[in-house]
Amino acid sequence: MTTPVCTGASRAAAASAGHRRYPSFSSYVRARGPVLLRTARSLTANPSDAEDLLQTALTKTYVAWERIEDHRALDGYVRRALVNTRTSQWRKRKVDEFACEELPEKEAAPASDPAEQQSLHDAMWRAVLKLPDRQRAMVVLRYYEDLSEAQTAEVLGVTVGTVKSAVSRALGKLREDPELSPVR
C-alpha cells in the first residue's frame, strides 16, 4: 500500500486526467451539448429561449475554461451557469406588450379652451388682489412661489402658526369670492 507524499501532485494528476477527457471546449460542447440543452429546456418554456440560455451559459464556461481544474465537474459548472443566468433573466424581465384592436388607455380629456383658462387666471388674480396685504403676501409666497409654511414664516418674519391661520382665512375669503364661483 502506497501513500502519496505530495497531495498537490495527486490533484494535478487528477486535473490533467480531467483535461484529457475534454481536450478542448468545442469537444466538450459536441459531447455534452444535447444533454445541456435538455437542462436548459427544463428551465424555460420556449425552445428558442432555451437555446439562447444555453449559449449564454456556454459563453460563461468558455471564458472560465482555463480556470476550471476538474473537467469532470464541467456539467455541474454549466448547469449552475444555466440556473444563474435564468434567474438573472427572470429578475430583469420586462412586461410583454401585445397588440390588440382596442387601445387600453382611456381617451384624454379634451384640453380646455385657452381663453377660458386665461379668464380663470385673471379672475383668480383679481380675487387675490382683494385680500389684505399680509394675507396676499402669504398666499403668493405659499402657493405661487411654492414655499413651505416655515419658509414663508421666515421670509415674512412671523411664526409658522401665524402663516397657517392667515392662509386659512385667505383661502376662506377666496372660496367665498363670487367671481370664482363658476370654478367650484
Backbone as CSV, one residue per row, in Angstrom:
resi,resn,N_x,N_y,N_z,CA_x,CA_y,CA_z,C_x,C_y,C_z
1,MET,0.848,-1.170,0.000,0.000,0.000,0.000,0.893,1.233,0.000
2,THR,0.673,2.124,-0.950,1.491,3.319,-1.043,0.655,4.536,-0.712
3,THR,1.246,5.436,-0.003,0.583,6.684,0.370,1.257,7.810,-0.382
4,PRO,0.472,8.640,-1.080,1.112,9.736,-1.803,1.755,10.711,-0.836
5,VAL,2.968,11.101,-1.136,3.705,12.027,-0.288,3.205,13.449,-0.518
6,CYS,2.942,13.796,-1.735,2.523,15.170,-2.059,1.091,15.136,-2.571
7,THR,0.162,15.671,-1.776,-1.241,15.659,-2.202,-1.468,16.607,-3.368
8,GLY,-0.647,17.654,-3.490,-0.778,18.586,-4.612,-0.478,17.883,-5.923
9,ALA,0.462,16.949,-5.898,0.818,16.221,-7.115,-0.331,15.315,-7.542
10,SER,-1.014,14.692,-6.581,-2.128,13.817,-6.948,-3.294,14.631,-7.512
11,ARG,-3.494,15.844,-6.972,-4.547,16.711,-7.517,-4.194,17.158,-8.931
12,ALA,-2.940,17.455,-9.169,-2.509,17.873,-10.500,-2.694,16.727,-11.492
13,ALA,-2.413,15.503,-11.043,-2.599,14.347,-11.923,-4.075,14.156,-12.253
14,ALA,-4.927,14.334,-11.243,-6.370,14.194,-11.474,-6.871,15.287,-12.401
15,ALA,-6.340,16.499,-12.237,-6.757,17.605,-13.092,-6.315,17.366,-14.525
16,SER,-5.095,16.864,-14.690,-4.644,16.620,-16.066,-5.431,15.477,-16.684
17,ALA,-5.867,14.512,-15.868,-6.712,13.438,-16.381,-8.048,14.012,-16.831
18,GLY,-8.537,14.993,-16.088,-9.785,15.651,-16.491,-9.618,16.405,-17.789
19,HIS,-8.466,17.025,-18.011,-8.210,17.749,-19.253,-8.121,16.785,-20.425
20,ARG,-7.654,15.557,-20.166,-7.575,14.575,-21.244,-8.965,14.136,-21.671
21,ARG,-9.910,14.195,-20.751,-11.265,13.762,-21.091,-11.874,14.699,-22.126
22,TYR,-11.714,16.011,-21.965,-12.195,17.008,-22.922,-11.023,17.909,-23.281
23,PRO,-10.301,17.578,-24.319,-9.104,18.357,-24.647,-9.414,19.793,-25.070
24,SER,-10.629,20.038,-25.551,-10.953,21.404,-25.952,-12.412,21.712,-25.595
25,PHE,-12.685,22.966,-25.578,-14.050,23.412,-25.272,-15.022,22.897,-26.329
26,SER,-14.635,22.949,-27.579,-15.537,22.506,-28.651,-15.844,21.015,-28.538
27,SER,-14.858,20.210,-28.112,-15.132,18.777,-27.942,-16.120,18.551,-26.804
28,TYR,-16.010,19.371,-25.745,-16.966,19.265,-24.641,-18.378,19.615,-25.116
29,VAL,-18.503,20.689,-25.873,-19.826,21.120,-26.348,-20.424,20.069,-27.279
30,ARG,-19.591,19.486,-28.163,-20.103,18.443,-29.057,-20.590,17.234,-28.266
31,ALA,-19.857,16.855,-27.231,-20.198,15.659,-26.464,-21.392,15.882,-25.544
32,ARG,-21.463,17.029,-24.890,-22.476,17.236,-23.848,-23.592,18.210,-24.247
33,GLY,-23.514,18.802,-25.423,-24.493,19.799,-25.855,-25.952,19.367,-25.755
34,PRO,-26.303,18.185,-26.295,-27.713,17.761,-26.239,-28.243,17.605,-24.805
35,VAL,-27.408,17.070,-23.927,-27.824,16.896,-22.530,-28.049,18.256,-21.869
36,LEU,-27.125,19.194,-22.125,-27.241,20.525,-21.535,-28.429,21.291,-22.123
37,LEU,-28.735,21.059,-23.390,-29.896,21.699,-23.999,-31.187,21.210,-23.347
38,ARG,-31.252,19.928,-22.999,-32.435,19.416,-22.283,-32.576,20.104,-20.935
39,THR,-31.461,20.324,-20.259,-31.498,21.036,-18.976,-32.001,22.461,-19.177
40,ALA,-31.513,23.120,-20.209,-31.949,24.492,-20.492,-33.436,24.527,-20.832
41,ARG,-33.918,23.518,-21.570,-35.347,23.480,-21.918,-36.213,23.274,-20.682
42,SER,-35.665,22.621,-19.688,-36.452,22.439,-18.461,-36.562,23.741,-17.671
43,LEU,-35.692,24.698,-17.962,-35.713,25.981,-17.247,-36.560,27.043,-17.942
44,THR,-36.883,26.843,-19.220,-37.673,27.832,-19.955,-38.817,27.145,-20.681
45,ALA,-39.812,27.919,-21.029,-40.973,27.367,-21.729,-40.770,27.374,-23.244
46,ASN,-39.909,28.225,-23.733,-39.725,28.409,-25.163,-38.415,27.750,-25.607
47,PRO,-38.451,26.866,-26.612,-37.219,26.211,-27.072,-36.149,27.202,-27.557
48,SER,-36.568,28.280,-28.186,-35.599,29.293,-28.644,-34.927,29.968,-27.457
49,ASP,-35.703,30.244,-26.427,-35.124,30.836,-25.221,-34.143,29.871,-24.561
50,ALA,-34.453,28.565,-24.631,-33.553,27.565,-24.050,-32.220,27.553,-24.792
51,GLU,-32.267,27.671,-26.116,-31.031,27.712,-26.889,-30.214,28.955,-26.535
52,ASP,-30.893,30.094,-26.396,-30.194,31.325,-26.014,-29.590,31.199,-24.617
53,LEU,-30.352,30.586,-23.715,-29.873,30.392,-22.348,-28.625,29.512,-22.333
54,LEU,-28.656,28.421,-23.086,-27.502,27.528,-23.158,-26.311,28.249,-23.779
55,GLN,-26.568,29.027,-24.815,-25.482,29.769,-25.468,-24.799,30.710,-24.472
56,THR,-25.601,31.399,-23.669,-25.042,32.321,-22.676,-24.238,31.567,-21.622
57,ALA,-24.777,30.449,-21.149,-24.066,29.656,-20.140,-22.769,29.084,-20.706
58,LEU,-22.795,28.643,-21.948,-21.575,28.122,-22.561,-20.548,29.228,-22.778
59,THR,-21.009,30.430,-23.055,-20.080,31.559,-23.193,-19.375,31.810,-21.866
60,LYS,-20.119,31.767,-20.783,-19.515,31.948,-19.459,-18.524,30.822,-19.159
61,THR,-18.868,29.610,-19.578,-17.976,28.475,-19.363,-16.704,28.625,-20.194
62,TYR,-16.847,29.073,-21.414,-15.675,29.263,-22.281,-14.706,30.286,-21.692
63,VAL,-15.257,31.354,-21.130,-14.418,32.383,-20.525,-13.639,31.804,-19.340
64,ALA,-14.248,30.889,-18.603,-13.610,30.312,-17.413,-12.918,28.974,-17.700
65,TRP,-12.854,28.555,-18.952,-12.360,27.220,-19.314,-10.989,26.918,-18.705
66,GLU,-10.059,27.842,-18.752,-8.705,27.595,-18.242,-8.668,27.541,-16.712
67,ARG,-9.622,28.165,-16.054,-9.619,28.174,-14.582,-10.289,26.941,-13.987
68,ILE,-11.049,26.213,-14.775,-11.746,25.028,-14.272,-10.746,23.882,-14.213
69,GLU,-10.403,23.484,-12.993,-9.366,22.463,-12.809,-9.889,21.056,-13.082
70,ASP,-11.058,20.746,-12.588,-11.593,19.394,-12.711,-12.653,19.373,-13.811
71,HIS,-12.295,18.893,-14.965,-13.221,18.868,-16.091,-14.314,17.814,-15.932
72,ARG,-14.177,16.975,-14.906,-15.272,16.037,-14.619,-16.464,16.783,-14.027
73,ALA,-16.231,17.982,-13.518,-17.312,18.771,-12.910,-17.861,19.828,-13.863
74,LEU,-17.527,19.720,-15.141,-17.984,20.730,-16.104,-19.510,20.799,-16.199
75,ASP,-20.176,19.647,-16.197,-21.637,19.663,-16.299,-22.253,20.446,-15.142
76,GLY,-21.724,20.241,-13.959,-22.221,20.988,-12.798,-21.972,22.477,-12.949
77,TYR,-20.800,22.820,-13.481,-20.467,24.236,-13.692,-21.444,24.863,-14.691
78,VAL,-21.692,24.179,-15.801,-22.593,24.719,-16.831,-24.025,24.774,-16.311
79,ARG,-24.444,23.752,-15.574,-25.809,23.782,-15.019,-25.987,24.958,-14.051
80,ARG,-24.981,25.216,-13.233,-25.041,26.355,-12.309,-25.101,27.655,-13.109
81,ALA,-24.341,27.736,-14.195,-24.378,28.924,-15.056,-25.763,29.074,-15.697
82,LEU,-26.373,27.949,-16.096,-27.728,27.987,-16.668,-28.732,28.544,-15.654
83,VAL,-28.683,28.016,-14.456,-29.628,28.449,-13.422,-29.402,29.914,-13.051
84,ASN,-28.153,30.303,-12.868,-27.867,31.692,-12.506,-28.279,32.658,-13.618
85,THR,-28.017,32.290,-14.861,-28.397,33.146,-15.984,-29.907,33.258,-16.080
86,ARG,-30.586,32.140,-15.928,-32.056,32.162,-15.992,-32.626,33.003,-14.851
87,THR,-32.057,32.902,-13.676,-32.513,33.711,-12.547,-32.310,35.192,-12.835
88,SER,-31.175,35.542,-13.411,-30.914,36.939,-13.756,-31.913,37.431,-14.797
89,GLN,-32.201,36.596,-15.788,-33.180,36.979,-16.807,-34.554,37.164,-16.186
90,TRP,-34.911,36.295,-15.282,-36.218,36.383,-14.640,-36.339,37.674,-13.844
91,ARG,-35.262,38.035,-13.158,-35.290,39.255,-12.360,-35.363,40.501,-13.235
92,LYS,-34.771,40.436,-14.416,-34.733,41.593,-15.307,-35.888,41.611,-16.306
93,ARG,-36.743,40.613,-16.268,-37.760,40.504,-17.315,-38.644,41.735,-17.355
94,LYS,-39.107,42.014,-18.523,-39.994,43.149,-18.694,-41.381,42.630,-19.046
95,VAL,-42.337,43.470,-18.889,-43.708,43.092,-19.185,-43.868,43.069,-20.698
96,ASP,-44.403,41.982,-21.195,-44.628,41.887,-22.633,-45.842,42.714,-23.025
97,GLU,-45.766,43.318,-24.196,-46.880,44.090,-24.721,-47.461,43.330,-25.892
98,PHE,-48.771,43.301,-25.962,-49.451,42.595,-27.024,-50.334,43.565,-27.794
99,ALA,-50.325,43.437,-29.116,-51.169,44.300,-29.948,-52.612,43.836,-29.843
100,CYS,-53.514,44.783,-29.774,-54.933,44.456,-29.739,-55.697,45.522,-30.526
101,GLU,-56.944,45.213,-30.829,-57.720,46.140,-31.644,-58.103,47.406,-30.890
102,GLU,-58.410,47.276,-29.627,-58.815,48.440,-28.840,-57.653,48.899,-27.973
103,LEU,-57.502,50.192,-27.875,-56.460,50.742,-27.023,-56.901,50.666,-25.571
104,PRO,-56.045,50.198,-24.671,-56.441,50.096,-23.271,-56.484,51.444,-22.566
105,GLU,-55.802,52.443,-23.136,-55.782,53.749,-22.496,-57.102,54.469,-22.741
106,LYS,-57.530,55.171,-21.726,-58.727,55.991,-21.884,-58.359,57.218,-22.705
107,GLU,-59.324,57.723,-23.412,-59.057,58.918,-24.194,-58.792,60.078,-23.249
108,ALA,-57.841,60.881,-23.625,-57.503,62.038,-22.800,-58.658,63.037,-22.828
109,ALA,-58.860,63.660,-21.694,-59.908,64.675,-21.627,-59.546,65.800,-22.585
110,PRO,-60.520,66.337,-23.276,-60.207,67.410,-24.209,-59.607,68.598,-23.464
111,ALA,-58.627,69.201,-24.083,-57.952,70.347,-23.470,-58.939,71.499,-23.350
112,SER,-58.847,72.167,-22.210,-59.769,73.289,-22.024,-59.356,74.449,-22.923
113,ASP,-60.295,75.289,-23.153,-60.105,76.435,-24.022,-59.078,77.392,-23.404
114,PRO,-58.037,77.787,-24.138,-57.038,78.705,-23.586,-57.647,80.037,-23.131
115,ALA,-58.661,80.509,-23.837,-59.303,81.770,-23.438,-59.987,81.600,-22.090
116,GLU,-60.586,80.420,-21.873,-61.250,80.145,-20.597,-60.217,80.051,-19.468
117,GLN,-59.084,79.419,-19.762,-58.013,79.330,-18.760,-57.497,80.721,-18.384
118,GLN,-57.309,81.579,-19.383,-56.826,82.929,-19.102,-57.842,83.715,-18.303
119,SER,-59.125,83.530,-18.614,-60.192,84.207,-17.880,-60.178,83.778,-16.407
120,LEU,-60.011,82.497,-16.169,-59.945,81.983,-14.798,-58.706,82.522,-14.084
121,HIS,-57.582,82.551,-14.772,-56.347,83.079,-14.203,-56.533,84.544,-13.788
122,ASP,-57.153,85.344,-14.664,-57.382,86.758,-14.356,-58.323,86.917,-13.164
123,ALA,-59.378,86.100,-13.119,-60.336,86.176,-12.008,-59.650,85.818,-10.692
124,MET,-58.769,84.811,-10.725,-58.058,84.409,-9.517,-57.165,85.551,-9.025
125,TRP,-56.444,86.209,-9.944,-55.579,87.312,-9.530,-56.380,88.488,-8.986
126,ARG,-57.523,88.762,-9.594,-58.360,89.851,-9.061,-58.822,89.520,-7.649
127,ALA,-59.172,88.254,-7.405,-59.604,87.838,-6.069,-58.443,87.917,-5.081
128,VAL,-57.243,87.524,-5.489,-56.073,87.594,-4.608,-55.751,89.050,-4.289
129,LEU,-55.904,89.927,-5.258,-55.611,91.353,-5.029,-56.588,91.998,-4.047
130,LYS,-57.773,91.386,-3.856,-58.752,91.906,-2.892,-58.358,91.560,-1.452
131,LEU,-57.466,90.606,-1.273,-57.060,90.193,0.072,-56.228,91.303,0.729
132,PRO,-56.229,91.351,2.073,-55.348,92.297,2.771,-53.882,91.989,2.416
133,ASP,-53.031,93.004,2.505,-51.632,92.878,2.078,-50.921,91.674,2.703
134,ARG,-51.066,91.505,3.998,-50.360,90.429,4.705,-50.842,89.055,4.244
135,GLN,-52.157,88.871,4.120,-52.694,87.593,3.651,-52.293,87.349,2.196
136,ARG,-52.347,88.395,1.377,-51.969,88.258,-0.025,-50.505,87.817,-0.134
137,ALA,-49.633,88.434,0.667,-48.215,88.067,0.639,-48.028,86.595,1.017
138,MET,-48.759,86.145,2.026,-48.627,84.754,2.467,-49.151,83.779,1.417
139,VAL,-50.280,84.109,0.780,-50.845,83.235,-0.257,-49.895,83.161,-1.455
140,VAL,-49.358,84.313,-1.855,-48.457,84.331,-3.005,-47.191,83.539,-2.706
141,LEU,-46.600,83.759,-1.539,-45.387,83.017,-1.199,-45.663,81.520,-1.062
142,ARG,-46.776,81.202,-0.443,-47.104,79.806,-0.158,-47.482,79.022,-1.420
143,TYR,-48.353,79.593,-2.267,-48.893,78.828,-3.391,-48.325,79.211,-4.756
144,TYR,-47.976,80.463,-4.965,-47.419,80.843,-6.258,-45.907,80.645,-6.289
145,GLU,-45.253,80.919,-5.177,-43.805,80.722,-5.097,-43.454,79.335,-4.561
146,ASP,-44.464,78.590,-4.104,-44.321,77.213,-3.630,-43.330,77.090,-2.464
147,LEU,-43.394,78.039,-1.531,-42.578,77.955,-0.321,-43.334,77.153,0.733
148,SER,-42.604,76.529,1.634,-43.241,75.813,2.742,-43.744,76.844,3.756
149,GLU,-44.517,76.368,4.713,-45.015,77.274,5.754,-43.850,77.878,6.537
150,ALA,-42.833,77.058,6.836,-41.674,77.545,7.584,-40.894,78.582,6.771
151,GLN,-40.723,78.335,5.487,-40.013,79.293,4.640,-40.783,80.603,4.520
152,THR,-42.102,80.508,4.387,-42.936,81.709,4.293,-42.827,82.511,5.584
153,ALA,-42.878,81.810,6.720,-42.768,82.482,8.017,-41.409,83.171,8.142
154,GLU,-40.366,82.525,7.680,-39.026,83.103,7.769,-38.910,84.353,6.892
155,VAL,-39.454,84.298,5.676,-39.381,85.448,4.768,-40.126,86.651,5.340
156,LEU,-41.298,86.375,5.945,-42.119,87.476,6.462,-41.782,87.841,7.900
157,GLY,-40.956,87.062,8.556,-40.573,87.352,9.933,-41.696,87.115,10.930
158,VAL,-42.509,86.093,10.702,-43.612,85.744,11.607,-43.470,84.263,11.987
159,THR,-44.366,83.786,12.845,-44.321,82.380,13.250,-45.058,81.518,12.223
160,VAL,-44.795,80.233,12.269,-45.457,79.288,11.372,-46.957,79.273,11.651
161,GLY,-47.336,79.385,12.925,-48.759,79.415,13.289,-49.474,80.607,12.672
162,THR,-48.797,81.738,12.623,-49.388,82.929,12.007,-49.621,82.690,10.520
163,VAL,-48.658,82.069,9.851,-48.806,81.761,8.426,-49.988,80.818,8.222
164,LYS,-50.080,79.777,9.034,-51.169,78.814,8.894,-52.522,79.476,9.053
165,SER,-52.690,80.272,10.092,-54.004,80.883,10.333,-54.333,81.935,9.276
166,ALA,-53.351,82.747,8.866,-53.610,83.783,7.871,-53.934,83.167,6.513
167,VAL,-53.236,82.129,6.134,-53.501,81.463,4.854,-54.875,80.798,4.896
168,SER,-55.228,80.208,6.016,-56.540,79.587,6.150,-57.658,80.612,5.965
169,ARG,-57.514,81.782,6.611,-58.529,82.846,6.456,-58.565,83.344,5.011
170,ALA,-57.401,83.483,4.372,-57.347,83.964,2.992,-58.024,82.973,2.047
171,LEU,-57.790,81.705,2.237,-58.432,80.698,1.387,-59.942,80.692,1.581
172,GLY,-60.376,80.925,2.810,-61.821,81.037,3.071,-62.427,82.203,2.302
173,LYS,-61.742,83.345,2.273,-62.227,84.505,1.515,-62.249,84.220,0.013
174,LEU,-61.242,83.516,-0.472,-61.205,83.180,-1.901,-62.340,82.226,-2.274
175,ARG,-62.676,81.316,-1.371,-63.791,80.395,-1.644,-65.115,81.134,-1.737
176,GLU,-65.228,82.211,-0.982,-66.484,82.969,-0.958,-66.565,84.026,-2.060
177,ASP,-65.489,84.266,-2.776,-65.485,85.295,-3.813,-66.459,84.921,-4.939
178,PRO,-67.417,85.806,-5.261,-68.432,85.494,-6.276,-67.837,85.327,-7.682
179,GLU,-66.704,85.968,-7.970,-66.089,85.838,-9.283,-65.542,84.440,-9.529
180,LEU,-65.212,83.733,-8.445,-64.633,82.399,-8.577,-65.671,81.280,-8.429
181,SER,-66.933,81.630,-8.267,-67.978,80.624,-8.058,-68.132,79.658,-9.228
182,PRO,-67.919,80.050,-10.509,-68.057,79.060,-11.576,-66.998,77.955,-11.516
183,VAL,-65.895,78.196,-10.832,-64.813,77.225,-10.735,-65.221,76.043,-9.871
184,ARG,-66.007,76.302,-8.827,-66.386,75.256,-7.887,-67.277,74.300,-8.530
